[in-house]
PDB file of C-alpha atoms in Angstrom:
ATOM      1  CA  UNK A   1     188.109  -0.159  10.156  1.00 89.00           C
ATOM      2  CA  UNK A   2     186.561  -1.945   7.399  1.00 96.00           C
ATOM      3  CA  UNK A   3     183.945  -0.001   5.051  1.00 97.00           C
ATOM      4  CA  UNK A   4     182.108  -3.398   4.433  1.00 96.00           C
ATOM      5  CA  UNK A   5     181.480  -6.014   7.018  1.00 97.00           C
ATOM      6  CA  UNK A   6     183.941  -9.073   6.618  1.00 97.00           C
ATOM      7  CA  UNK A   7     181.162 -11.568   7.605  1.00 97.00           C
ATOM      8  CA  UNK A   8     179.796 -12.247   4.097  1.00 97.00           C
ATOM      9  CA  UNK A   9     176.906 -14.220   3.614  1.00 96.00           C
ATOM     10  CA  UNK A  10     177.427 -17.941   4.527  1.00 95.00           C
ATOM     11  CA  UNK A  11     177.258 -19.297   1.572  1.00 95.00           C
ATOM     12  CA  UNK A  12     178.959 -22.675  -0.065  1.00 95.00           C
ATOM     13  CA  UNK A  13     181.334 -20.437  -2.241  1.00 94.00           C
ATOM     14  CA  UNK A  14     182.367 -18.232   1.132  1.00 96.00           C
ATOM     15  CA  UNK A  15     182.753 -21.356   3.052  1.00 96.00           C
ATOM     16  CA  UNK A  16     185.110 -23.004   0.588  1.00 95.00           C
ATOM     17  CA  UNK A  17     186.718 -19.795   0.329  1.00 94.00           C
ATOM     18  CA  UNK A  18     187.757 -19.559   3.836  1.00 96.00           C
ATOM     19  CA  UNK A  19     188.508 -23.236   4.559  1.00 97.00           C
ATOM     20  CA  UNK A  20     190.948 -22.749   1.030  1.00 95.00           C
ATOM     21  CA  UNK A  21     192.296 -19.663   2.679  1.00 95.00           C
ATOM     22  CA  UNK A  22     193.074 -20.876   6.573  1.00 96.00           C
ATOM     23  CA  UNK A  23     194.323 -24.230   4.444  1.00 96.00           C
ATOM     24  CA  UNK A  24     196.756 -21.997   2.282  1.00 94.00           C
ATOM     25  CA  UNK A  25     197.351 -18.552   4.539  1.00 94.00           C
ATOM     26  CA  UNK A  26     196.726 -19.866   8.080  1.00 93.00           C
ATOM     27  CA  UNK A  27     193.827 -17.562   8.302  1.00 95.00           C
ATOM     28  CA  UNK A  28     190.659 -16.233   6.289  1.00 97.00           C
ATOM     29  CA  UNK A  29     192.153 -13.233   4.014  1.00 97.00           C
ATOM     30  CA  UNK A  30     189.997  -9.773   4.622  1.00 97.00           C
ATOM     31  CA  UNK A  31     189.614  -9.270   0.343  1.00 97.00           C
ATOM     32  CA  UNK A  32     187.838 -12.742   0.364  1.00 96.00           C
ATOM     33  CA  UNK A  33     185.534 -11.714   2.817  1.00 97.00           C
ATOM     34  CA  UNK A  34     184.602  -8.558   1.775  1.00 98.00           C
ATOM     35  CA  UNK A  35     184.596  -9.616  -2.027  1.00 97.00           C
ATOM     36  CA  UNK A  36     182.011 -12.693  -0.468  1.00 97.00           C
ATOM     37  CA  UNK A  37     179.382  -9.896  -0.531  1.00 97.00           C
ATOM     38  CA  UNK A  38     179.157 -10.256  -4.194  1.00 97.00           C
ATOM     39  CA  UNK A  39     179.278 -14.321  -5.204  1.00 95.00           C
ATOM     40  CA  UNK A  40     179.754 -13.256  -9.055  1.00 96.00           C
ATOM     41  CA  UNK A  41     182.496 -10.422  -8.479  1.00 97.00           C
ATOM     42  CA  UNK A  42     184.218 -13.456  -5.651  1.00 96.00           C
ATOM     43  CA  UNK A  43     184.242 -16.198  -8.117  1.00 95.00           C
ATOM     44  CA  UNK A  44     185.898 -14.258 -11.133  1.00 96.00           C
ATOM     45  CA  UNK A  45     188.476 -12.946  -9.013  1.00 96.00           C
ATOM     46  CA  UNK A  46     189.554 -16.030  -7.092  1.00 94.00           C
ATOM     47  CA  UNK A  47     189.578 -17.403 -11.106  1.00 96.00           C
ATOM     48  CA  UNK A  48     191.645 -14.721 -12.228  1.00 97.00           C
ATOM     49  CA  UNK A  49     193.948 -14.828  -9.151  1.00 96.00           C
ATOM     50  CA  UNK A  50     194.324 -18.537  -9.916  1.00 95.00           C
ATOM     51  CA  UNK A  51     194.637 -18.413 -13.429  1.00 97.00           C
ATOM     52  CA  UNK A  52     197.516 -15.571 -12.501  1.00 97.00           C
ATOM     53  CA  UNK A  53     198.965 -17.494 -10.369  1.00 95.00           C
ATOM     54  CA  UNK A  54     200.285 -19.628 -13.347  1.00 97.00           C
ATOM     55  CA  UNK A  55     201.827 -17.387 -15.519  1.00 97.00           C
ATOM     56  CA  UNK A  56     205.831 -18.104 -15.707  1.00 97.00           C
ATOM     57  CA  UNK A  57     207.205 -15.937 -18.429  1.00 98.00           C
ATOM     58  CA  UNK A  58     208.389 -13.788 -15.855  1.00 98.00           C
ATOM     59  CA  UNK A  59     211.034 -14.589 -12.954  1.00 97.00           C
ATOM     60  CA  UNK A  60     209.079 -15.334  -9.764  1.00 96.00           C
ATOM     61  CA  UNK A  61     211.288 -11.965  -7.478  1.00 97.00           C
ATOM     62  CA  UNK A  62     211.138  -9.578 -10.412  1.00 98.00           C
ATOM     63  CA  UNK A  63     207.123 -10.136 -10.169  1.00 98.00           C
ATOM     64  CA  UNK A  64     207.215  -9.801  -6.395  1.00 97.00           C
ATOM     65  CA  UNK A  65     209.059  -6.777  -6.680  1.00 98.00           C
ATOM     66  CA  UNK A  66     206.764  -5.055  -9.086  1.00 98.00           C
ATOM     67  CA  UNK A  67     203.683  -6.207  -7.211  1.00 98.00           C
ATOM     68  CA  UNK A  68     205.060  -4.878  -4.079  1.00 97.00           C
ATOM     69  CA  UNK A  69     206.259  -1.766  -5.766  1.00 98.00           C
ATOM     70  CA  UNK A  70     203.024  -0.991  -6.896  1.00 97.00           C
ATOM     71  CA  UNK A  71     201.309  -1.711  -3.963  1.00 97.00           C
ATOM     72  CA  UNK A  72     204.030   0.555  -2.078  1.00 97.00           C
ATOM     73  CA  UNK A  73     203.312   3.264  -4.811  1.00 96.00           C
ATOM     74  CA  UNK A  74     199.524   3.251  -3.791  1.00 96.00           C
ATOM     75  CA  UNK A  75     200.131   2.418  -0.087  1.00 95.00           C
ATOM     76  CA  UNK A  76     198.066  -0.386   0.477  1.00 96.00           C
ATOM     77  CA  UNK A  77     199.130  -1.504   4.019  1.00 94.00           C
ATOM     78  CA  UNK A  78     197.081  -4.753   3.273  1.00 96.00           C
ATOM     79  CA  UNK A  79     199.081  -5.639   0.275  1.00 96.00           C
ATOM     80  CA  UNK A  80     202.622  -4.781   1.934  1.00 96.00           C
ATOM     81  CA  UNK A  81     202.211  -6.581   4.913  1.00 95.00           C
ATOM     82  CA  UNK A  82     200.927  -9.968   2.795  1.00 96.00           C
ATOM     83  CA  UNK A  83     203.591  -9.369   0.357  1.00 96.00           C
ATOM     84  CA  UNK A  84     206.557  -9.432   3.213  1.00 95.00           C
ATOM     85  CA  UNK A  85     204.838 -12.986   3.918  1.00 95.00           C
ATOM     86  CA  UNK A  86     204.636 -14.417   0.326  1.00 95.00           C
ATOM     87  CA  UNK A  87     208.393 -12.858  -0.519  1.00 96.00           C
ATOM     88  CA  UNK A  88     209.582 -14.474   2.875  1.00 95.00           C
ATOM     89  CA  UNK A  89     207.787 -17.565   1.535  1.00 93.00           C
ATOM     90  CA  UNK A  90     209.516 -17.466  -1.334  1.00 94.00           C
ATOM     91  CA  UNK A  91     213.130 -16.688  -0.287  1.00 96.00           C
ATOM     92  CA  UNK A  92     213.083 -13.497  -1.224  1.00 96.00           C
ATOM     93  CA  UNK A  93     215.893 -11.890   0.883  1.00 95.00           C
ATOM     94  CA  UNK A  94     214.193 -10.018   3.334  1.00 94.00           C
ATOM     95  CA  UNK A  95     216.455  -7.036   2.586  1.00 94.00           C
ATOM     96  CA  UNK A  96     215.062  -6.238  -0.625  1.00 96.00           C
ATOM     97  CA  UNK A  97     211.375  -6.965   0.493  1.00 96.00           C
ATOM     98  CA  UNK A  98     212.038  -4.609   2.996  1.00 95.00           C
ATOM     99  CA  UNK A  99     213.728  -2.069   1.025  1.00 96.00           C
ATOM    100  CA  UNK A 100     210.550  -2.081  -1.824  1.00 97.00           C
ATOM    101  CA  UNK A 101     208.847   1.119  -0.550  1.00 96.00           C
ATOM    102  CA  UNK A 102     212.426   3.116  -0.303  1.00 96.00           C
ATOM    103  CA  UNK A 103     214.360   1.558  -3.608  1.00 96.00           C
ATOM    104  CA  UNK A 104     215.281   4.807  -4.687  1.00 96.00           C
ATOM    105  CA  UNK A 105     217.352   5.049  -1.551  1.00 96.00           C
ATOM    106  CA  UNK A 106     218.235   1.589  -1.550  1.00 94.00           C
ATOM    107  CA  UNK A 107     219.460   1.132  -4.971  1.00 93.00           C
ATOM    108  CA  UNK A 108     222.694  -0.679  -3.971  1.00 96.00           C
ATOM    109  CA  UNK A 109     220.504  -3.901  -2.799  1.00 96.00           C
ATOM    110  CA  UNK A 110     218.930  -4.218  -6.169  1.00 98.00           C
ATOM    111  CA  UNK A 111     219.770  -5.286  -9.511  1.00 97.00           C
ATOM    112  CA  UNK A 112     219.927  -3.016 -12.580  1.00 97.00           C
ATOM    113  CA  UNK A 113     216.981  -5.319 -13.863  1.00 98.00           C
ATOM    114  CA  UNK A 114     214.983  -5.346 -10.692  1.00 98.00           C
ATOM    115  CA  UNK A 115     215.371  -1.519 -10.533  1.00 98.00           C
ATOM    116  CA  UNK A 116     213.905  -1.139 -13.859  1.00 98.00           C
ATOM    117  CA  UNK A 117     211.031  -3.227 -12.993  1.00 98.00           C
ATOM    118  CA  UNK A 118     210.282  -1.007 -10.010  1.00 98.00           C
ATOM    119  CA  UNK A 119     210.296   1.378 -11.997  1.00 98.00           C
ATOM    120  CA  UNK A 120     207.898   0.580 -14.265  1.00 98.00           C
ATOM    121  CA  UNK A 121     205.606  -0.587 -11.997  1.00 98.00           C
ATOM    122  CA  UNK A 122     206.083   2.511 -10.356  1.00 97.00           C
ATOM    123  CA  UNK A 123     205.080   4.421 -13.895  1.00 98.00           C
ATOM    124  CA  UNK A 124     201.877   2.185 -14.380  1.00 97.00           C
ATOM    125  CA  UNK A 125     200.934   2.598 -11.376  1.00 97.00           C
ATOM    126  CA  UNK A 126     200.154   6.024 -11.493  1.00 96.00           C
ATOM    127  CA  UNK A 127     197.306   7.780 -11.851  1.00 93.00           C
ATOM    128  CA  UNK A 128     197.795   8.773 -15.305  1.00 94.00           C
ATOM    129  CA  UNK A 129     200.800   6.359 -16.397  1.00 95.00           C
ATOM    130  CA  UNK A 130     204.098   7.637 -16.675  1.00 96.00           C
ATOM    131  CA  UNK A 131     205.594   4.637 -18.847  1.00 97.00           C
ATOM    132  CA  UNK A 132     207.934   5.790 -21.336  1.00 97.00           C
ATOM    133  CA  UNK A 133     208.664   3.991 -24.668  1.00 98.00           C
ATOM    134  CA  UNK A 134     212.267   4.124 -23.313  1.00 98.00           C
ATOM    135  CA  UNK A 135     211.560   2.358 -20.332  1.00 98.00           C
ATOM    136  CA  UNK A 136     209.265  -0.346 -22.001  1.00 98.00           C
ATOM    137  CA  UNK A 137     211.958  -0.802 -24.782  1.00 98.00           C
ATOM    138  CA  UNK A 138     214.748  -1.811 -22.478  1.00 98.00           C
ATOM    139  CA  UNK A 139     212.850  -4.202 -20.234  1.00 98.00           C
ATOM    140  CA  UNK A 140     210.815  -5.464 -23.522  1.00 98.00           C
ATOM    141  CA  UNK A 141     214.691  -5.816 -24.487  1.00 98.00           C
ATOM    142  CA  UNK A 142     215.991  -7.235 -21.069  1.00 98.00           C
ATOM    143  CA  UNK A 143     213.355  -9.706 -20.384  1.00 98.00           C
ATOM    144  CA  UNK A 144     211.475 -10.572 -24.430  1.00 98.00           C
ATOM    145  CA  UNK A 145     207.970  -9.823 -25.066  1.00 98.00           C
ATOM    146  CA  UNK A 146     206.363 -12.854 -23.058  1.00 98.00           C
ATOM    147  CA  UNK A 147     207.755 -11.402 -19.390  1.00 98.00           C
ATOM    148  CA  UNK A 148     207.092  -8.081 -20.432  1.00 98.00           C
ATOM    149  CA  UNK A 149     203.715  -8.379 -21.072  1.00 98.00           C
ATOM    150  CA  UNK A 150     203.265 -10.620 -17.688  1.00 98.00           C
ATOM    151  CA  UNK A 151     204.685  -8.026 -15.956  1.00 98.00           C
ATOM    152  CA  UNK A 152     202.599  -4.976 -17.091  1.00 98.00           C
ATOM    153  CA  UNK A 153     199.038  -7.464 -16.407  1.00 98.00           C
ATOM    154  CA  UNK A 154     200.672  -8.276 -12.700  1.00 98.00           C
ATOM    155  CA  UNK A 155     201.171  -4.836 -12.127  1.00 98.00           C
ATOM    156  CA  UNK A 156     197.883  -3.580 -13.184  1.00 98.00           C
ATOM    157  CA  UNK A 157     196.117  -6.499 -11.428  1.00 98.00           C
ATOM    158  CA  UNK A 158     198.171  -5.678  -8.530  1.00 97.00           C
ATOM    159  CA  UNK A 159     196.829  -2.448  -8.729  1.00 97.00           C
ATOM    160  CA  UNK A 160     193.103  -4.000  -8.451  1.00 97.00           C
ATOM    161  CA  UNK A 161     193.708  -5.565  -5.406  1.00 97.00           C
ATOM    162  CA  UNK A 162     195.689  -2.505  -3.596  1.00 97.00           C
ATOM    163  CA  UNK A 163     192.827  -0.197  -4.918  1.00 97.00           C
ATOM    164  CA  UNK A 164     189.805  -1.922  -3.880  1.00 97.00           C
ATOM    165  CA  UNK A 165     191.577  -3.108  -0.628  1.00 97.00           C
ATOM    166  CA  UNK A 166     192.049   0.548   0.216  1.00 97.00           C
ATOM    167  CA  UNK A 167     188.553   1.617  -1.024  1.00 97.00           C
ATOM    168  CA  UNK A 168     187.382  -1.730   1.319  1.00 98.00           C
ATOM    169  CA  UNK A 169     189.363   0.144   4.064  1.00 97.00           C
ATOM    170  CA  UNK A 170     191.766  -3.154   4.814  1.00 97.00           C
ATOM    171  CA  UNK A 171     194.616  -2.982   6.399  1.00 95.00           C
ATOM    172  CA  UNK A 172     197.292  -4.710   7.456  1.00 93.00           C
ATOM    173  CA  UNK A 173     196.057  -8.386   8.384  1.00 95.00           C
ATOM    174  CA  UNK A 174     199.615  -9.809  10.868  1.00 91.00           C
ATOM    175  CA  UNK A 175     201.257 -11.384   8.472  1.00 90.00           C
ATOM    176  CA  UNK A 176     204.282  -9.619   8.075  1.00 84.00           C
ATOM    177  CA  UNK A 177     204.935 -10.369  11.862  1.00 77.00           C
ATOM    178  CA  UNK A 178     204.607 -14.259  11.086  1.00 61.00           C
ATOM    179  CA  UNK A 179     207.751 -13.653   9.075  1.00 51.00           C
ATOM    180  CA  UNK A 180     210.030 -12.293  12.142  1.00 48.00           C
ATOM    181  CA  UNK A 181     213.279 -14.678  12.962  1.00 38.00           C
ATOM    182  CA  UNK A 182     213.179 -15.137  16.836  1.00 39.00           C
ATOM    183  CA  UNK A 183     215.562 -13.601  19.035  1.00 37.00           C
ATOM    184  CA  UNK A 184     216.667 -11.076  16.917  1.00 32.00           C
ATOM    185  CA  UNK A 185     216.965  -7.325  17.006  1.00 35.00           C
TER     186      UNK A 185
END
């Protein structure tokens, strides 16, 4: 159950907000409505989730795989379930979006490079770091300065949203199950 009410005062940015979000996600997304309490805190985020949204140093699956790494990592069941919707809509394989929370065990599915940047997600994601300059020299090596500094702010901005959706008490919002091929299993 939620720790704050996701009816946020009905204002023009909340409104906007959710007709964006129903337009874009099929349905009004829980952070919005619980960051709609705070009009100043809403409007930077959405800004800086935008602005994010941009960035292209980095290959679009290796930053779905460290955002849903470190969501995994913190176990945000808000985050996992939205990110098995945007990989799907990507074209992710749905084996390796899957797999995320177990790579470890699943190493044969990923790439050297994609297990690297699970890796380090997986370092900066915890409570006191764990990056080693080892580990940042080969992927600054593998992927150049640009991607590697996209990666560590999508990671740490990944680790925003899974924190305060956990501290919001959010959890999984159904979109995983929008993802499911018909008839199978």
């Amino acid at each position: 159950m939620p720790r704050i009410p996701l009816t946020p005062p009905r204002t023009l940015l909340t409104r906007l907000g959710a007709w964006y979000s129903r337009r874009t996600y099929g349905k009004v997304l829980d952070p919005g409505q619980a960051y709609g309490h705070n009009p100043r805190v809403l409007l930077s985020y959405v800004r800086l989730e935008r602005r994010a949204a941009k960035w292209n140093a980095l290959d679009g699956d290796l930053k779905h795989l460290a955002v849903m790494a470190s969501a995994a990592r913190i176990n945000c069941s808000w985050c996992m379930d939205f990110g098995h919707w945007e990989g799907r809509r990507q074209g992710m394989p749905v084996e390796k979006i899957e797999r995320v929370p177990r790579w470890r065990e699943s190493r044969e599915v990923f790439t050297a490079l994609e297990l690297l940047v699970m890796e380090y997600a997986e370092a900066m994601t915890e409570t006191e770091p764990t990056v080693t300059d080892e580990l940042a020299a080969e992927l600054i090596g593998r992927l150049g300065e640009a991607a590697f500094v996209e990666l560590t702010a999508v990671v740490a901005l990944e680790n925003w949203r899974s924190r305060a959706n956990i501290a919001f008490g959010l959890t999984s919002q159904g979109f995983s199950e929008a993802c499911e091929v018909p008839g199978r299993g």
